[in-house]
PDB file of C-alpha atoms in Angstrom:
ATOM      1  CA  ALA A1497      54.841-139.501  -4.812  1.00 76.00           C
ATOM      2  CA  GLN A1498      55.325-135.771  -4.562  1.00 86.00           C
ATOM      3  CA  LYS A1499      58.040-134.401  -2.317  1.00 93.00           C
ATOM      4  CA  VAL A1500      59.632-131.045  -1.577  1.00 97.00           C
ATOM      5  CA  THR A1501      63.073-130.793  -0.024  1.00 97.00           C
ATOM      6  CA  GLN A1502      64.509-127.697   1.592  1.00 98.00           C
ATOM      7  CA  ALA A1503      67.915-128.840   2.714  1.00 95.00           C
ATOM      8  CA  GLN A1504      68.813-125.623   4.517  1.00 97.00           C
ATOM      9  CA  THR A1505      67.251-125.760   7.947  1.00 96.00           C
ATOM     10  CA  GLU A1506      68.496-122.390   9.104  1.00 97.00           C
ATOM     11  CA  ILE A1507      70.453-119.535   7.514  1.00 97.00           C
ATOM     12  CA  SER A1508      71.860-116.508   9.259  1.00 97.00           C
ATOM     13  CA  VAL A1509      73.054-113.453   7.344  1.00 97.00           C
ATOM     14  CA  VAL A1510      73.920-109.877   8.100  1.00 97.00           C
ATOM     15  CA  GLU A1511      71.684-107.150   6.796  1.00 97.00           C
ATOM     16  CA  LYS A1512      72.304-106.166   3.165  1.00 97.00           C
ATOM     17  CA  GLU A1513      73.746-109.534   2.257  1.00 97.00           C
ATOM     18  CA  ASP A1514      72.146-111.528  -0.543  1.00 97.00           C
ATOM     19  CA  VAL A1515      70.760-114.935   0.388  1.00 98.00           C
ATOM     20  CA  THR A1516      69.437-117.855  -1.658  1.00 98.00           C
ATOM     21  CA  LEU A1517      66.997-120.398  -0.311  1.00 98.00           C
ATOM     22  CA  ASP A1518      67.068-123.742  -2.082  1.00 98.00           C
ATOM     23  CA  CYS A1519      64.083-125.879  -3.022  1.00 98.00           C
ATOM     24  CA  VAL A1520      64.142-129.229  -4.821  1.00 98.00           C
ATOM     25  CA  TYR A1521      60.945-131.038  -5.723  1.00 97.00           C
ATOM     26  CA  GLU A1522      59.830-134.432  -6.968  1.00 96.00           C
ATOM     27  CA  THR A1523      56.687-135.141  -8.931  1.00 93.00           C
ATOM     28  CA  ARG A1524      55.483-137.486 -11.630  1.00 91.00           C
ATOM     29  CA  ASP A1525      53.075-134.926 -13.009  1.00 89.00           C
ATOM     30  CA  THR A1526      53.961-132.884 -16.037  1.00 88.00           C
ATOM     31  CA  THR A1527      51.598-130.141 -14.927  1.00 88.00           C
ATOM     32  CA  TYR A1528      52.188-128.722 -11.502  1.00 90.00           C
ATOM     33  CA  TYR A1529      52.556-125.479  -9.581  1.00 90.00           C
ATOM     34  CA  LEU A1530      55.315-124.345  -7.290  1.00 93.00           C
ATOM     35  CA  PHE A1531      54.893-121.829  -4.507  1.00 93.00           C
ATOM     36  CA  TRP A1532      56.896-119.936  -1.957  1.00 96.00           C
ATOM     37  CA  TYR A1533      55.332-118.818   1.318  1.00 95.00           C
ATOM     38  CA  LYS A1534      56.732-116.727   4.151  1.00 96.00           C
ATOM     39  CA  GLN A1535      55.813-117.485   7.758  1.00 95.00           C
ATOM     40  CA  PRO A1536      56.737-114.678  10.157  1.00 92.00           C
ATOM     41  CA  PRO A1537      56.668-115.246  13.923  1.00 87.00           C
ATOM     42  CA  SER A1538      52.958-114.352  13.971  1.00 84.00           C
ATOM     43  CA  GLY A1539      52.330-117.684  12.248  1.00 85.00           C
ATOM     44  CA  GLU A1540      50.324-116.672   9.214  1.00 87.00           C
ATOM     45  CA  LEU A1541      51.568-118.045   5.908  1.00 91.00           C
ATOM     46  CA  VAL A1542      52.042-115.233   3.416  1.00 91.00           C
ATOM     47  CA  PHE A1543      51.901-116.056  -0.286  1.00 90.00           C
ATOM     48  CA  LEU A1544      54.963-114.855  -2.241  1.00 93.00           C
ATOM     49  CA  ILE A1545      54.789-116.467  -5.667  1.00 90.00           C
ATOM     50  CA  ARG A1546      53.223-119.209  -7.778  1.00 89.00           C
ATOM     51  CA  ARG A1547      54.801-120.611 -10.944  1.00 89.00           C
ATOM     52  CA  ASN A1548      53.419-123.272 -13.252  1.00 88.00           C
ATOM     53  CA  SER A1549      55.496-126.062 -14.715  1.00 90.00           C
ATOM     54  CA  PHE A1550      55.332-124.660 -18.230  1.00 89.00           C
ATOM     55  CA  ASP A1551      56.799-121.308 -17.355  1.00 86.00           C
ATOM     56  CA  GLU A1552      60.511-121.452 -16.607  1.00 84.00           C
ATOM     57  CA  GLN A1553      61.025-117.746 -16.953  1.00 83.00           C
ATOM     58  CA  ASN A1554      62.755-116.308 -13.936  1.00 85.00           C
ATOM     59  CA  GLU A1555      60.848-113.706 -12.011  1.00 86.00           C
ATOM     60  CA  ILE A1556      61.913-110.647 -10.085  1.00 87.00           C
ATOM     61  CA  SER A1557      59.767-108.693  -7.670  1.00 89.00           C
ATOM     62  CA  GLY A1558      61.625-105.928  -5.922  1.00 93.00           C
ATOM     63  CA  ARG A1559      64.354-107.529  -3.822  1.00 94.00           C
ATOM     64  CA  TYR A1560      62.950-111.009  -4.436  1.00 95.00           C
ATOM     65  CA  SER A1561      63.807-113.225  -7.373  1.00 94.00           C
ATOM     66  CA  TRP A1562      63.056-116.819  -8.239  1.00 94.00           C
ATOM     67  CA  ASN A1563      64.975-119.246 -10.417  1.00 95.00           C
ATOM     68  CA  PHE A1564      62.968-122.185 -11.756  1.00 95.00           C
ATOM     69  CA  GLN A1565      64.932-124.960 -13.477  1.00 94.00           C
ATOM     70  CA  LYS A1566      63.003-128.040 -14.545  1.00 93.00           C
ATOM     71  CA  SER A1567      66.212-129.812 -15.553  1.00 93.00           C
ATOM     72  CA  THR A1568      67.312-129.917 -11.915  1.00 95.00           C
ATOM     73  CA  SER A1569      63.782-129.856 -10.388  1.00 96.00           C
ATOM     74  CA  SER A1570      64.683-126.753  -8.450  1.00 96.00           C
ATOM     75  CA  PHE A1571      62.857-123.561  -7.615  1.00 96.00           C
ATOM     76  CA  ASN A1572      65.267-121.361  -5.691  1.00 97.00           C
ATOM     77  CA  PHE A1573      64.473-118.063  -4.031  1.00 96.00           C
ATOM     78  CA  THR A1574      66.938-115.194  -3.679  1.00 97.00           C
ATOM     79  CA  ILE A1575      66.583-112.161  -1.474  1.00 97.00           C
ATOM     80  CA  THR A1576      68.847-109.303  -2.489  1.00 97.00           C
ATOM     81  CA  ALA A1577      70.083-106.832   0.103  1.00 97.00           C
ATOM     82  CA  SER A1578      68.365-108.636   2.944  1.00 97.00           C
ATOM     83  CA  GLN A1579      66.648-106.701   5.715  1.00 97.00           C
ATOM     84  CA  VAL A1580      65.792-107.560   9.294  1.00 96.00           C
ATOM     85  CA  VAL A1581      62.100-107.703   8.309  1.00 95.00           C
ATOM     86  CA  ASP A1582      62.926-110.630   6.033  1.00 97.00           C
ATOM     87  CA  SER A1583      63.548-112.786   9.101  1.00 97.00           C
ATOM     88  CA  ALA A1584      60.996-115.594   8.929  1.00 97.00           C
ATOM     89  CA  VAL A1585      60.562-119.206   7.965  1.00 97.00           C
ATOM     90  CA  TYR A1586      60.208-119.690   4.228  1.00 98.00           C
ATOM     91  CA  PHE A1587      58.391-122.646   2.733  1.00 97.00           C
ATOM     92  CA  CYS A1588      58.496-124.016  -0.771  1.00 97.00           C
ATOM     93  CA  ALA A1589      55.387-125.968  -1.823  1.00 95.00           C
ATOM     94  CA  LEU A1590      54.084-128.034  -4.727  1.00 93.00           C
ATOM     95  CA  SER A1591      50.606-128.751  -6.044  1.00 88.00           C
ATOM     96  CA  GLU A1592      49.897-131.271  -8.775  1.00 84.00           C
ATOM     97  CA  ALA A1593      47.328-131.155 -11.536  1.00 74.00           C
ATOM     98  CA  SER A1594      46.516-134.833 -11.003  1.00 72.00           C
ATOM     99  CA  ARG A1595      45.176-133.939  -7.582  1.00 66.00           C
ATOM    100  CA  GLY A1596      43.122-131.118  -9.020  1.00 65.00           C
ATOM    101  CA  ARG A1597      45.577-128.707  -7.445  1.00 62.00           C
ATOM    102  CA  ARG A1598      43.713-129.258  -4.206  1.00 70.00           C
ATOM    103  CA  ALA A1599      46.521-129.852  -1.784  1.00 83.00           C
ATOM    104  CA  LEU A1600      49.898-128.309  -1.262  1.00 89.00           C
ATOM    105  CA  THR A1601      52.897-130.424  -0.365  1.00 92.00           C
ATOM    106  CA  PHE A1602      55.275-128.303   1.681  1.00 95.00           C
ATOM    107  CA  GLY A1603      58.959-128.608   2.372  1.00 97.00           C
ATOM    108  CA  SER A1604      60.167-128.477   5.952  1.00 97.00           C
ATOM    109  CA  GLY A1605      61.069-124.815   5.666  1.00 97.00           C
ATOM    110  CA  THR A1606      64.185-122.681   5.948  1.00 98.00           C
ATOM    111  CA  LYS A1607      64.474-120.332   8.881  1.00 97.00           C
ATOM    112  CA  LEU A1608      66.152-117.116   7.804  1.00 98.00           C
ATOM    113  CA  GLN A1609      67.630-114.823  10.408  1.00 97.00           C
ATOM    114  CA  VAL A1610      68.835-111.435   9.246  1.00 97.00           C
ATOM    115  CA  GLN A1611      71.061-109.754  11.788  1.00 96.00           C
ATOM    116  CA  PRO A1612      71.280-105.941  11.897  1.00 95.00           C
TER     117      PRO A1612
ATOM    118  CA  ASP B1027      36.537-109.047   4.674  1.00 53.00           C
ATOM    119  CA  THR B1028      40.056-109.016   6.030  1.00 72.00           C
ATOM    120  CA  GLY B1029      41.075-112.583   5.364  1.00 91.00           C
ATOM    121  CA  VAL B1030      40.748-116.058   6.802  1.00 94.00           C
ATOM    122  CA  SER B1031      39.795-116.028  10.470  1.00 95.00           C
ATOM    123  CA  GLN B1032      40.500-118.876  12.876  1.00 96.00           C
ATOM    124  CA  ASN B1033      39.287-119.296  16.425  1.00 96.00           C
ATOM    125  CA  PRO B1034      40.535-119.807  18.991  1.00 97.00           C
ATOM    126  CA  ARG B1035      44.142-118.733  18.473  1.00 95.00           C
ATOM    127  CA  HIS B1036      45.318-120.984  21.273  1.00 97.00           C
ATOM    128  CA  LYS B1037      43.796-123.988  22.970  1.00 97.00           C
ATOM    129  CA  ILE B1038      45.185-125.973  25.870  1.00 98.00           C
ATOM    130  CA  THR B1039      43.350-129.170  26.671  1.00 98.00           C
ATOM    131  CA  LYS B1040      43.823-132.270  28.748  1.00 98.00           C
ATOM    132  CA  ARG B1041      44.489-135.574  27.060  1.00 97.00           C
ATOM    133  CA  GLY B1042      41.252-137.336  26.276  1.00 97.00           C
ATOM    134  CA  GLN B1043      39.148-134.217  25.911  1.00 98.00           C
ATOM    135  CA  ASN B1044      37.416-133.159  22.699  1.00 98.00           C
ATOM    136  CA  VAL B1045      38.252-129.875  20.998  1.00 98.00           C
ATOM    137  CA  THR B1046      36.686-127.955  18.134  1.00 98.00           C
ATOM    138  CA  PHE B1047      38.235-125.264  15.992  1.00 97.00           C
ATOM    139  CA  ARG B1048      36.482-122.860  13.689  1.00 98.00           C
ATOM    140  CA  CYS B1049      37.569-121.349  10.386  1.00 98.00           C
ATOM    141  CA  ASP B1050      35.852-118.489   8.576  1.00 97.00           C
ATOM    142  CA  PRO B1051      37.180-118.259   5.030  1.00 95.00           C
ATOM    143  CA  ILE B1052      37.148-115.268   2.729  1.00 93.00           C
ATOM    144  CA  SER B1053      33.475-114.938   1.831  1.00 90.00           C
ATOM    145  CA  GLU B1054      33.735-115.429  -1.915  1.00 86.00           C
ATOM    146  CA  HIS B1055      36.090-118.426  -1.642  1.00 90.00           C
ATOM    147  CA  ASN B1056      34.419-121.749  -2.381  1.00 90.00           C
ATOM    148  CA  ARG B1057      37.407-123.930  -1.495  1.00 91.00           C
ATOM    149  CA  LEU B1058      38.542-124.513   2.070  1.00 94.00           C
ATOM    150  CA  TYR B1059      41.499-126.526   3.344  1.00 94.00           C
ATOM    151  CA  TRP B1060      42.774-127.693   6.700  1.00 96.00           C
ATOM    152  CA  TYR B1061      46.460-128.272   7.355  1.00 96.00           C
ATOM    153  CA  ARG B1062      48.412-129.337  10.422  1.00 96.00           C
ATOM    154  CA  GLN B1063      51.853-127.990  11.234  1.00 96.00           C
ATOM    155  CA  THR B1064      54.066-129.492  13.903  1.00 95.00           C
ATOM    156  CA  LEU B1065      57.089-127.715  15.314  1.00 91.00           C
ATOM    157  CA  GLY B1066      59.894-127.354  12.814  1.00 90.00           C
ATOM    158  CA  GLN B1067      57.932-128.845   9.944  1.00 94.00           C
ATOM    159  CA  GLY B1068      55.970-127.579   7.016  1.00 95.00           C
ATOM    160  CA  PRO B1069      52.177-127.753   7.002  1.00 95.00           C
ATOM    161  CA  GLU B1070      50.641-131.109   6.116  1.00 94.00           C
ATOM    162  CA  PHE B1071      47.378-131.383   4.236  1.00 92.00           C
ATOM    163  CA  LEU B1072      44.438-132.779   6.210  1.00 94.00           C
ATOM    164  CA  THR B1073      41.268-132.195   4.221  1.00 94.00           C
ATOM    165  CA  TYR B1074      39.595-130.132   1.526  1.00 90.00           C
ATOM    166  CA  PHE B1075      36.080-128.807   0.918  1.00 92.00           C
ATOM    167  CA  GLN B1076      34.533-127.437  -2.213  1.00 90.00           C
ATOM    168  CA  ASN B1077      31.485-125.561  -1.010  1.00 91.00           C
ATOM    169  CA  GLU B1078      29.920-127.916   1.560  1.00 92.00           C
ATOM    170  CA  ALA B1079      31.303-131.130   0.055  1.00 91.00           C
ATOM    171  CA  GLN B1080      34.356-132.724   1.658  1.00 91.00           C
ATOM    172  CA  LEU B1081      36.188-133.990  -1.404  1.00 88.00           C
ATOM    173  CA  GLU B1082      39.496-135.200  -0.056  1.00 85.00           C
ATOM    174  CA  LYS B1083      40.842-136.457   3.266  1.00 86.00           C
ATOM    175  CA  SER B1084      44.444-137.245   4.073  1.00 87.00           C
ATOM    176  CA  ARG B1085      45.293-140.507   5.788  1.00 82.00           C
ATOM    177  CA  LEU B1086      46.659-138.265   8.537  1.00 82.00           C
ATOM    178  CA  LEU B1087      43.041-137.628   9.441  1.00 83.00           C
ATOM    179  CA  SER B1088      42.331-140.486  11.810  1.00 88.00           C
ATOM    180  CA  ASP B1089      38.861-141.522  12.935  1.00 92.00           C
ATOM    181  CA  ARG B1090      39.184-139.129  15.852  1.00 95.00           C
ATOM    182  CA  PHE B1091      39.184-136.186  13.481  1.00 95.00           C
ATOM    183  CA  SER B1092      36.120-134.819  11.738  1.00 95.00           C
ATOM    184  CA  ALA B1093      35.608-131.708   9.678  1.00 96.00           C
ATOM    185  CA  GLU B1094      32.436-130.070   8.468  1.00 95.00           C
ATOM    186  CA  ARG B1095      31.431-127.148   6.358  1.00 96.00           C
ATOM    187  CA  PRO B1096      27.649-127.258   6.723  1.00 91.00           C
ATOM    188  CA  LYS B1097      26.568-124.360   4.546  1.00 86.00           C
ATOM    189  CA  GLY B1098      29.627-123.944   2.438  1.00 85.00           C
ATOM    190  CA  SER B1099      30.782-121.015   4.529  1.00 91.00           C
ATOM    191  CA  PHE B1100      32.626-121.540   7.830  1.00 96.00           C
ATOM    192  CA  SER B1101      34.178-124.863   8.736  1.00 97.00           C
ATOM    193  CA  THR B1102      34.855-126.705  11.970  1.00 97.00           C
ATOM    194  CA  LEU B1103      37.528-129.253  12.769  1.00 97.00           C
ATOM    195  CA  GLU B1104      36.866-131.483  15.765  1.00 97.00           C
ATOM    196  CA  ILE B1105      39.349-133.762  17.450  1.00 97.00           C
ATOM    197  CA  GLN B1106      37.930-136.346  19.793  1.00 97.00           C
ATOM    198  CA  ARG B1107      39.850-138.001  22.635  1.00 97.00           C
ATOM    199  CA  THR B1108      42.867-135.794  22.099  1.00 97.00           C
ATOM    200  CA  GLU B1109      46.347-137.261  22.405  1.00 96.00           C
ATOM    201  CA  GLN B1110      49.646-135.516  23.063  1.00 96.00           C
ATOM    202  CA  GLY B1111      50.634-136.178  19.466  1.00 95.00           C
ATOM    203  CA  ASP B1112      47.783-133.944  18.353  1.00 96.00           C
ATOM    204  CA  SER B1113      49.645-130.916  19.688  1.00 97.00           C
ATOM    205  CA  ALA B1114      50.275-128.745  16.642  1.00 97.00           C
ATOM    206  CA  MET B1115      49.222-125.629  14.788  1.00 96.00           C
ATOM    207  CA  TYR B1116      46.049-126.202  12.791  1.00 97.00           C
ATOM    208  CA  LEU B1117      45.894-123.955   9.754  1.00 96.00           C
ATOM    209  CA  CYS B1118      42.917-123.175   7.583  1.00 96.00           C
ATOM    210  CA  ALA B1119      43.174-121.810   4.070  1.00 93.00           C
ATOM    211  CA  SER B1120      40.702-120.811   1.397  1.00 92.00           C
ATOM    212  CA  SER B1121      40.800-120.133  -2.304  1.00 88.00           C
ATOM    213  CA  ALA B1122      38.492-119.062  -5.096  1.00 84.00           C
ATOM    214  CA  GLY B1123      38.904-122.025  -7.395  1.00 73.00           C
ATOM    215  CA  GLU B1124      42.374-122.149  -8.829  1.00 65.00           C
ATOM    216  CA  SER B1125      43.356-118.700  -7.713  1.00 57.00           C
ATOM    217  CA  VAL B1126      46.484-117.419  -9.374  1.00 48.00           C
ATOM    218  CA  GLU B1127      47.635-116.156  -6.014  1.00 56.00           C
ATOM    219  CA  GLY B1128      47.259-119.495  -4.353  1.00 68.00           C
ATOM    220  CA  TYR B1129      45.594-119.981  -1.073  1.00 83.00           C
ATOM    221  CA  THR B1130      45.012-117.472   1.696  1.00 89.00           C
ATOM    222  CA  PHE B1131      45.926-118.890   5.063  1.00 92.00           C
ATOM    223  CA  GLY B1132      44.601-117.970   8.464  1.00 93.00           C
ATOM    224  CA  SER B1133      46.838-117.416  11.477  1.00 92.00           C
ATOM    225  CA  GLY B1134      46.061-120.863  12.813  1.00 95.00           C
ATOM    226  CA  THR B1135      44.931-122.414  16.074  1.00 96.00           C
ATOM    227  CA  ARG B1136      47.732-123.694  18.267  1.00 96.00           C
ATOM    228  CA  LEU B1137      46.653-126.774  20.181  1.00 98.00           C
ATOM    229  CA  THR B1138      48.551-128.000  23.216  1.00 98.00           C
ATOM    230  CA  VAL B1139      47.479-131.306  24.722  1.00 98.00           C
ATOM    231  CA  VAL B1140      48.752-131.798  28.275  1.00 97.00           C
TER     232      VAL B1140
END
């Protein structure tokens, strides 16, 4: 069965520090998608990125970067030069082709607190 | 169209009462999803609609839960005979097929059963 593990429950950093959020997944599918979402205190889940299982190229978007490694079933997320506005809960999620990509399986989230 | 809208934002109800939540997806999105999120956990999939057809239901969705999307537009999620364990955030999401940007989530309805 599919599973997403975010072992870091809570991380606290000081502004301008770099921080990496870990995500490990399990799936039997060879075709799947991985996501990261941000959930600020307002509650709405904000889409950050989607990667498919055939594309292991790392991606950078501004201060955000993602490292996808199929060999270790990991899809880690790094924030460079963190800011107070980055404080939120971050979720890693998986969707599988065998389920028609209908449902997302989420990890339990990592709460990031960025102190000024 | 500013996104996925959910009403109400908050609902407090007494145990045993019925509650109904509404979700208005992005108008051109044909897929609609309901998720439940309890405190400190990630969202858990409940059910999925493609247009008006309910195509998948999680085993989390007990007989007390029912969801509809009568005209393929808005959707309702009803919980009958609420229990304290139903207290959670209920999130709705929509997508236009296999959107490259994934799903768009609403802000959720927070249910508290007292």
